[in-house]
Amino acid sequence: MITVTEATATAATLKRLSDEGVSIWLDDLSRKRIESGNLAELVENRHVVGVTTNPSIFQAAIGYGEGYEEQLAELAVRKVTVDEAVRMMTTADVRAAADILRPVFETTGGRDGRVSIEVDPRLAHDTAATIAEAKQLAWLVDRPNVMIKIPATTAGLPAITEVIGLGISVNVTLIFSLERYNAVMDAYLAGLEKADAAGIDLAGIHSVASFFVSRVDSEIDKRLAKVGTDEALALKGRAALANARLAYEAYEEVFAGDRWTALAPSGANKQRPLWASTGVKDPSYKDTLYVDELVAPGTVNTMPEATLNATADHGDIHGDAVTGGYAQARADLAAVEAQGISYEEVVGQLEDEAVAKFEAAWEDLLEAVGTSLRGKGVEGV
């Protein structure tokens, strides 16, 4: 983890990124990061204004991390179930992180200073259970700057509308396709309309739409390599940026449309695009590719710490890198299709894999916590 001196010396690039209208969120959380003061240092010195978590992050933090022994012992004495123990630990971390980020939340009017926690990934295809879980998580964390993460599955869409309609802020996650992204924005607007009709203050509702980036290149690059022609290989590393740029174009269109115009006077907030999965998977690409090339006003970039540090050290922030590239983005995706690679097949596969990955991580976390509880003499967990 970085020191205060190192952070101050290398924060200029991060400030430039922030000044371009990009909110920098950290895609990681652990009790050690909270209790060591590291998260507070990142907020103070690295322009970090939000935190995202997911089942894989909690699996790494709790399943194999430090700082949970005392709480585990207390939970074991209470003879709680494994599921309850996991929720008590994850919500405790999110609550503590939310308290650290509360000043940012206050100074930005709720726009930033947010900490996200995901509904149980096993509920991704169950609308009613997702809604119930979202309400429970908002109650458990009990902080105004929490965001509940709901996956953009087919079943997740009506859940997003319902939860937004209750006045709960939502981070919509696992978005890979442009079609699904448009459906997510529609679900958000429907939720705002529902909240407005119920007399809920729209100014207090915020949302981000987490559009995944690097995994698109990983899958399409693999398929381009299999095609193997010079023309196909020349397209590697272009699909993910093209996809994200066209998502931003869609965002601009929707939040200039009639439905938004009708809601704006009531204090509604735009649902900002959030670039997720921005850690570069291919070592032949620059490690700040999905930061440098996705700078656009009104966006969020949630980064693992390695990407945050790389951006601070050698990121190349050269202004808006998105809005002038829509025609080229469409051409790049069309060129990929011309190689016999189906965009719809790829994004559908990526969504299925992402849901399965988070389900597996959650199951691994439950198993690790169950083992810890049983080791403390608790039977039947």
Coordinates of C-alpha atoms in Angstrom, one line a residue:
M1 CA 0.0 0.0 0.0
I2 CA 1.2 3.5 -0.8
T3 CA 2.5 6.1 1.7
V4 CA 1.2 9.6 2.1
T5 CA 4.5 11.0 0.7
E6 CA 4.3 8.8 -2.4
A7 CA 0.6 9.7 -2.9
T8 CA 1.2 13.4 -2.7
A9 CA 4.1 13.2 -5.2
T10 CA 2.2 11.4 -7.9
A11 CA -1.3 12.7 -7.6
A12 CA -1.0 15.3 -10.3
T13 CA -2.3 13.0 -13.1
L14 CA -5.2 11.9 -10.9
K15 CA -6.1 15.5 -10.3
R16 CA -6.1 16.1 -14.1
L17 CA -8.4 13.1 -14.5
S18 CA -10.7 14.4 -11.8
D19 CA -10.6 17.9 -13.3
E20 CA -11.8 16.4 -16.6
G21 CA -15.0 15.3 -14.9
V22 CA -14.1 11.7 -14.1
S23 CA -14.9 10.5 -10.6
I24 CA -12.2 8.1 -9.4
W25 CA -13.5 5.2 -7.4
L26 CA -11.5 2.4 -5.9
D27 CA -12.5 -1.1 -6.9
D28 CA -11.5 -2.8 -3.7
L29 CA -12.3 -2.9 0.0
S30 CA -11.0 -4.8 3.1
R31 CA -11.0 -4.3 6.8
K32 CA -7.2 -4.0 6.8
R33 CA -7.5 -1.1 4.2
I34 CA -10.0 0.6 6.4
E35 CA -8.3 0.1 9.8
S36 CA -4.8 0.9 8.6
G37 CA -5.9 4.3 7.4
N38 CA -5.1 3.5 3.8
L39 CA -8.6 4.2 2.5
A40 CA -8.6 7.6 4.2
E41 CA -5.2 8.3 2.7
L42 CA -6.4 7.5 -0.8
V43 CA -9.4 9.8 -0.3
E44 CA -7.1 12.6 1.0
N45 CA -4.2 12.2 -1.4
R46 CA -5.3 10.3 -4.5
H47 CA -8.6 11.9 -5.4
V48 CA -10.5 8.7 -4.6
V49 CA -14.1 9.7 -4.1
G50 CA -15.9 6.3 -4.1
V51 CA -15.5 2.6 -3.5
T52 CA -17.0 -0.4 -5.2
T53 CA -17.1 -3.9 -3.9
N54 CA -18.2 -7.2 -5.4
P55 CA -18.3 -10.9 -4.3
S56 CA -14.8 -11.5 -5.6
I57 CA -13.4 -8.6 -3.6
F58 CA -15.1 -9.8 -0.4
Q59 CA -13.9 -13.3 -1.0
A60 CA -10.3 -12.1 -1.1
A61 CA -10.7 -9.8 1.8
I62 CA -12.6 -12.0 4.2
G63 CA -11.8 -15.5 3.0
Y64 CA -8.0 -15.0 3.1
G65 CA -7.6 -11.6 4.7
E66 CA -6.9 -10.2 8.2
G67 CA -8.9 -8.2 10.7
Y68 CA -12.0 -10.4 10.9
E69 CA -11.0 -12.7 13.8
E70 CA -12.8 -10.8 16.6
Q71 CA -16.0 -10.4 14.7
L72 CA -15.9 -14.0 13.6
A73 CA -15.5 -15.1 17.2
E74 CA -18.5 -13.0 18.3
L75 CA -20.6 -14.3 15.5
A76 CA -19.6 -17.9 16.4
V77 CA -20.8 -17.3 20.0
R78 CA -24.1 -16.1 18.7
K79 CA -24.4 -19.3 16.5
V80 CA -25.4 -17.3 13.5
T81 CA -25.8 -19.0 10.1
V82 CA -23.0 -18.7 7.5
D83 CA -25.1 -16.4 5.3
E84 CA -25.8 -14.1 8.2
A85 CA -22.2 -14.0 9.3
V86 CA -21.1 -13.0 5.8
R87 CA -23.7 -10.2 5.6
M88 CA -22.7 -8.9 9.0
M89 CA -19.0 -8.7 8.0
T90 CA -19.6 -7.3 4.5
T91 CA -22.0 -4.6 5.7
A92 CA -19.7 -3.7 8.6
D93 CA -16.9 -3.0 6.1
V94 CA -19.2 -1.0 3.8
R95 CA -20.6 1.0 6.7
A96 CA -17.1 1.9 7.9
A97 CA -16.0 2.9 4.4
A98 CA -19.1 5.0 4.0
D99 CA -18.3 6.8 7.2
I100 CA -14.8 7.6 5.8
L101 CA -16.3 8.9 2.6
R102 CA -19.1 10.8 4.2
P103 CA -17.3 14.2 3.9
V104 CA -17.0 13.7 0.1
F105 CA -20.7 12.7 0.0
E106 CA -21.6 16.0 1.8
T107 CA -19.4 18.3 -0.3
T108 CA -20.5 16.8 -3.6
G109 CA -24.2 16.9 -2.7
G110 CA -24.4 13.1 -2.8
R111 CA -22.9 12.7 -6.3
D112 CA -19.8 11.0 -4.9
G113 CA -18.6 9.7 -1.6
R114 CA -20.4 6.5 -2.4
V115 CA -19.7 2.9 -1.3
S116 CA -21.4 0.1 -3.3
I117 CA -22.4 -3.4 -2.0
E118 CA -23.9 -6.1 -4.2
V119 CA -27.0 -8.2 -3.7
D120 CA -26.4 -11.9 -3.2
P121 CA -25.3 -13.0 -6.7
R122 CA -27.3 -16.2 -6.4
L123 CA -30.4 -14.0 -6.8
A124 CA -29.4 -12.6 -10.2
H125 CA -32.3 -14.2 -12.0
D126 CA -34.9 -13.7 -9.3
T127 CA -36.6 -10.2 -9.4
A128 CA -38.6 -10.4 -6.1
A129 CA -35.6 -11.7 -4.1
T130 CA -33.3 -9.1 -5.5
I131 CA -35.7 -6.3 -4.5
A132 CA -36.0 -7.8 -1.0
E133 CA -32.3 -8.2 -0.7
A134 CA -31.6 -4.6 -1.9
K135 CA -34.0 -3.2 0.8
Q136 CA -32.4 -5.4 3.5
L137 CA -28.9 -4.2 2.5
A138 CA -29.9 -0.6 2.5
W139 CA -31.3 -1.1 6.0
L140 CA -28.3 -3.0 7.3
V141 CA -25.7 -0.5 6.1
D142 CA -27.9 2.4 7.2
R143 CA -25.9 5.1 5.5
P144 CA -27.1 7.7 3.0
N145 CA -24.1 7.2 0.8
V146 CA -24.5 3.5 0.2
M147 CA -25.3 2.3 -3.3
I148 CA -26.9 -1.2 -3.8
K149 CA -25.5 -3.1 -6.7
I150 CA -28.0 -4.9 -8.8
P151 CA -26.9 -6.9 -11.9
A152 CA -28.3 -5.9 -15.3
T153 CA -29.8 -9.3 -16.0
T154 CA -33.2 -9.6 -17.5
A155 CA -34.6 -10.2 -14.0
G156 CA -32.5 -7.4 -12.6
L157 CA -34.2 -4.7 -14.8
P158 CA -37.6 -4.6 -13.0
A159 CA -35.8 -4.8 -9.7
I160 CA -33.8 -1.7 -10.6
T161 CA -37.0 0.2 -11.3
E162 CA -38.7 -1.0 -8.1
V163 CA -35.6 -0.2 -5.9
I164 CA -35.1 3.3 -7.5
G165 CA -38.8 3.9 -7.0
L166 CA -38.4 3.3 -3.3
G167 CA -35.7 6.1 -3.2
I168 CA -32.7 3.7 -2.8
S169 CA -29.6 4.6 -4.8
V170 CA -28.4 1.9 -7.2
N171 CA -25.2 0.8 -8.9
V172 CA -26.3 -1.3 -11.8
T173 CA -23.6 -3.8 -12.5
L174 CA -22.5 -6.4 -15.1
I175 CA -23.5 -4.4 -18.2
F176 CA -21.7 -5.6 -21.4
S177 CA -24.0 -4.8 -24.3
L178 CA -25.4 -1.5 -25.7
E179 CA -28.9 -3.0 -25.9
R180 CA -28.8 -3.9 -22.3
Y181 CA -27.4 -0.6 -21.3
N182 CA -30.3 1.2 -23.0
A183 CA -32.7 -1.1 -21.1
V184 CA -30.8 -0.1 -17.8
M185 CA -31.3 3.6 -18.5
D186 CA -35.0 2.9 -19.2
A187 CA -35.3 1.0 -16.0
Y188 CA -33.7 3.9 -14.1
L189 CA -36.0 6.5 -15.6
A190 CA -39.0 4.3 -14.9
G191 CA -37.9 4.1 -11.3
L192 CA -37.5 7.9 -11.1
E193 CA -41.0 8.3 -12.5
K194 CA -42.3 5.9 -9.9
A195 CA -40.5 7.7 -7.1
D196 CA -41.8 11.1 -8.3
A197 CA -45.4 9.8 -8.4
A198 CA -44.9 8.6 -4.8
G199 CA -43.7 12.0 -3.7
I200 CA -40.1 10.9 -3.0
D201 CA -37.5 13.7 -3.4
L202 CA -35.6 12.8 -6.6
A203 CA -32.6 14.9 -5.6
G204 CA -31.7 12.2 -3.1
I205 CA -31.6 9.3 -5.6
H206 CA -28.3 8.7 -7.4
S207 CA -27.3 5.9 -9.7
V208 CA -24.4 4.7 -11.8
A209 CA -24.5 2.1 -14.7
S210 CA -21.4 -0.1 -14.5
F211 CA -20.3 -0.8 -18.1
F212 CA -17.6 -3.5 -18.2
V213 CA -14.7 -2.9 -20.4
S214 CA -11.6 -5.1 -20.4
R215 CA -13.5 -8.4 -20.5
V216 CA -14.9 -7.4 -23.9
D217 CA -11.4 -7.1 -25.3
S218 CA -10.3 -10.3 -23.7
E219 CA -13.0 -12.4 -25.4
I220 CA -13.0 -10.6 -28.7
D221 CA -9.2 -10.6 -28.9
K222 CA -9.2 -14.3 -28.3
R223 CA -11.6 -14.8 -31.2
L224 CA -9.7 -12.4 -33.5
A225 CA -6.5 -14.4 -32.8
K226 CA -8.3 -17.6 -33.8
V227 CA -9.2 -16.0 -37.1
G228 CA -5.5 -15.1 -37.4
T229 CA -5.4 -12.9 -40.5
D230 CA -3.6 -9.6 -40.5
E231 CA -6.9 -7.8 -40.8
A232 CA -8.3 -9.6 -37.8
L233 CA -5.2 -9.1 -35.7
A234 CA -5.2 -5.4 -36.5
L235 CA -8.5 -5.1 -34.7
K236 CA -7.2 -6.4 -31.3
G237 CA -7.6 -4.0 -28.4
R238 CA -10.3 -1.9 -30.2
A239 CA -13.6 -3.5 -29.4
A240 CA -13.8 -2.6 -25.7
L241 CA -13.1 1.1 -26.2
A242 CA -15.5 1.2 -29.1
N243 CA -18.3 -0.5 -27.0
A244 CA -17.8 2.0 -24.1
R245 CA -17.7 5.0 -26.4
L246 CA -21.0 4.0 -28.0
A247 CA -22.4 3.5 -24.5
Y248 CA -21.5 7.1 -23.7
E249 CA -23.2 8.3 -26.9
A250 CA -26.3 6.4 -25.8
Y251 CA -26.1 8.1 -22.4
E252 CA -25.9 11.6 -24.0
E253 CA -28.9 10.8 -26.1
V254 CA -31.1 9.4 -23.3
F255 CA -30.3 12.2 -20.9
A256 CA -31.2 14.8 -23.4
G257 CA -34.5 13.1 -24.3
D258 CA -38.1 13.9 -23.3
R259 CA -38.4 11.6 -20.4
W260 CA -35.3 13.1 -18.8
T261 CA -36.4 16.6 -19.5
A262 CA -39.7 16.0 -17.7
L263 CA -37.8 14.7 -14.6
A264 CA -35.0 17.2 -14.4
P265 CA -37.1 20.0 -12.9
S266 CA -37.9 17.7 -9.9
G267 CA -34.2 17.6 -9.1
A268 CA -33.5 14.2 -10.7
N269 CA -29.8 13.2 -11.1
K270 CA -28.5 11.6 -14.3
Q271 CA -27.4 8.0 -14.1
R272 CA -23.7 8.3 -14.8
P273 CA -21.8 5.8 -16.8
L274 CA -19.2 3.9 -14.7
W275 CA -16.3 2.2 -16.5
A276 CA -15.8 -1.1 -14.7
S277 CA -13.2 -3.9 -15.2
T278 CA -10.6 -1.2 -16.1
G279 CA -7.6 -3.3 -15.1
V280 CA -5.8 -4.3 -18.3
K281 CA -5.8 -8.1 -18.8
D282 CA -3.4 -8.2 -21.8
P283 CA 0.2 -7.3 -20.7
S284 CA 1.0 -6.1 -24.3
Y285 CA -1.4 -3.2 -23.8
K286 CA -0.6 -0.1 -21.7
D287 CA -1.8 -0.7 -18.2
T288 CA -3.7 2.6 -18.1
L289 CA -5.4 2.0 -21.5
Y290 CA -9.0 1.9 -20.1
V291 CA -8.4 5.1 -18.1
D292 CA -6.5 7.2 -20.6
E293 CA -8.9 6.4 -23.5
L294 CA -12.2 6.7 -21.6
V295 CA -12.0 10.2 -20.2
A296 CA -15.3 11.9 -20.6
P297 CA -17.2 14.4 -18.4
G298 CA -19.8 13.0 -16.0
T299 CA -18.3 9.5 -15.8
V300 CA -16.9 7.3 -13.1
N301 CA -13.9 5.0 -13.5
T302 CA -13.6 2.4 -10.7
M303 CA -10.0 1.1 -10.6
P304 CA -8.2 -1.7 -8.8
E305 CA -5.3 -0.2 -6.8
A306 CA -2.7 -1.3 -9.3
T307 CA -4.5 0.6 -12.1
L308 CA -4.9 3.6 -9.8
N309 CA -1.2 3.6 -9.0
A310 CA -0.3 3.2 -12.7
T311 CA -2.5 6.1 -13.7
A312 CA -0.9 8.3 -11.0
D313 CA 2.6 7.3 -12.2
H314 CA 2.3 7.4 -16.0
G315 CA -1.3 7.9 -17.1
D316 CA -1.7 10.1 -20.1
I317 CA -4.8 12.3 -19.5
H318 CA -5.3 14.4 -22.6
G319 CA -8.9 15.6 -22.2
D320 CA -12.1 14.1 -23.5
A321 CA -11.2 10.9 -25.3
V322 CA -14.7 9.7 -26.0
T323 CA -17.2 12.1 -27.6
G324 CA -15.3 12.6 -30.9
G325 CA -14.9 8.9 -31.6
Y326 CA -18.4 7.6 -32.2
A327 CA -18.1 7.0 -36.0
Q328 CA -14.8 5.2 -35.5
A329 CA -16.3 3.1 -32.7
R330 CA -19.1 2.0 -34.9
A331 CA -16.6 1.2 -37.7
D332 CA -14.5 -0.9 -35.3
L333 CA -17.4 -3.0 -34.1
A334 CA -18.6 -3.5 -37.6
A335 CA -15.1 -4.6 -38.6
V336 CA -15.1 -7.2 -35.8
E337 CA -18.5 -8.5 -37.0
A338 CA -17.1 -8.7 -40.5
Q339 CA -14.5 -11.2 -39.2
G340 CA -17.4 -13.5 -38.3
I341 CA -17.4 -12.6 -34.6
S342 CA -20.9 -12.1 -33.3
Y343 CA -21.2 -9.1 -30.9
E344 CA -24.5 -10.4 -29.5
E345 CA -22.9 -13.8 -28.8
V346 CA -19.9 -12.3 -27.1
V347 CA -21.8 -10.0 -24.8
G348 CA -24.3 -12.7 -23.9
Q349 CA -21.5 -15.0 -23.0
L350 CA -19.7 -12.4 -20.9
E351 CA -22.9 -11.7 -18.9
D352 CA -23.4 -15.4 -18.2
E353 CA -19.8 -15.8 -17.2
A354 CA -19.7 -12.8 -15.0
V355 CA -22.8 -13.9 -13.1
A356 CA -21.4 -17.4 -12.7
K357 CA -18.0 -16.0 -11.5
F358 CA -19.6 -13.9 -8.8
E359 CA -21.8 -16.8 -7.7
A360 CA -18.7 -19.0 -7.4
A361 CA -16.8 -16.3 -5.5
W362 CA -19.8 -16.0 -3.1
E363 CA -20.0 -19.7 -2.5
D364 CA -16.2 -19.8 -1.8
L365 CA -16.6 -17.0 0.7
L366 CA -19.5 -18.8 2.4
E367 CA -17.4 -22.0 2.6
A368 CA -14.4 -20.1 4.0
V369 CA -16.5 -18.3 6.7
G370 CA -18.3 -21.6 7.5
T371 CA -15.0 -23.3 8.0
S372 CA -13.9 -20.5 10.4
L373 CA -17.1 -20.7 12.4
R374 CA -16.9 -24.4 12.7
G375 CA -13.3 -24.0 13.8
K376 CA -14.6 -21.9 16.7
G377 CA -16.9 -24.7 17.8
V378 CA -20.1 -23.8 16.1
E379 CA -22.1 -26.8 15.0
G380 CA -24.5 -26.9 12.1
V381 CA -23.1 -24.0 10.0

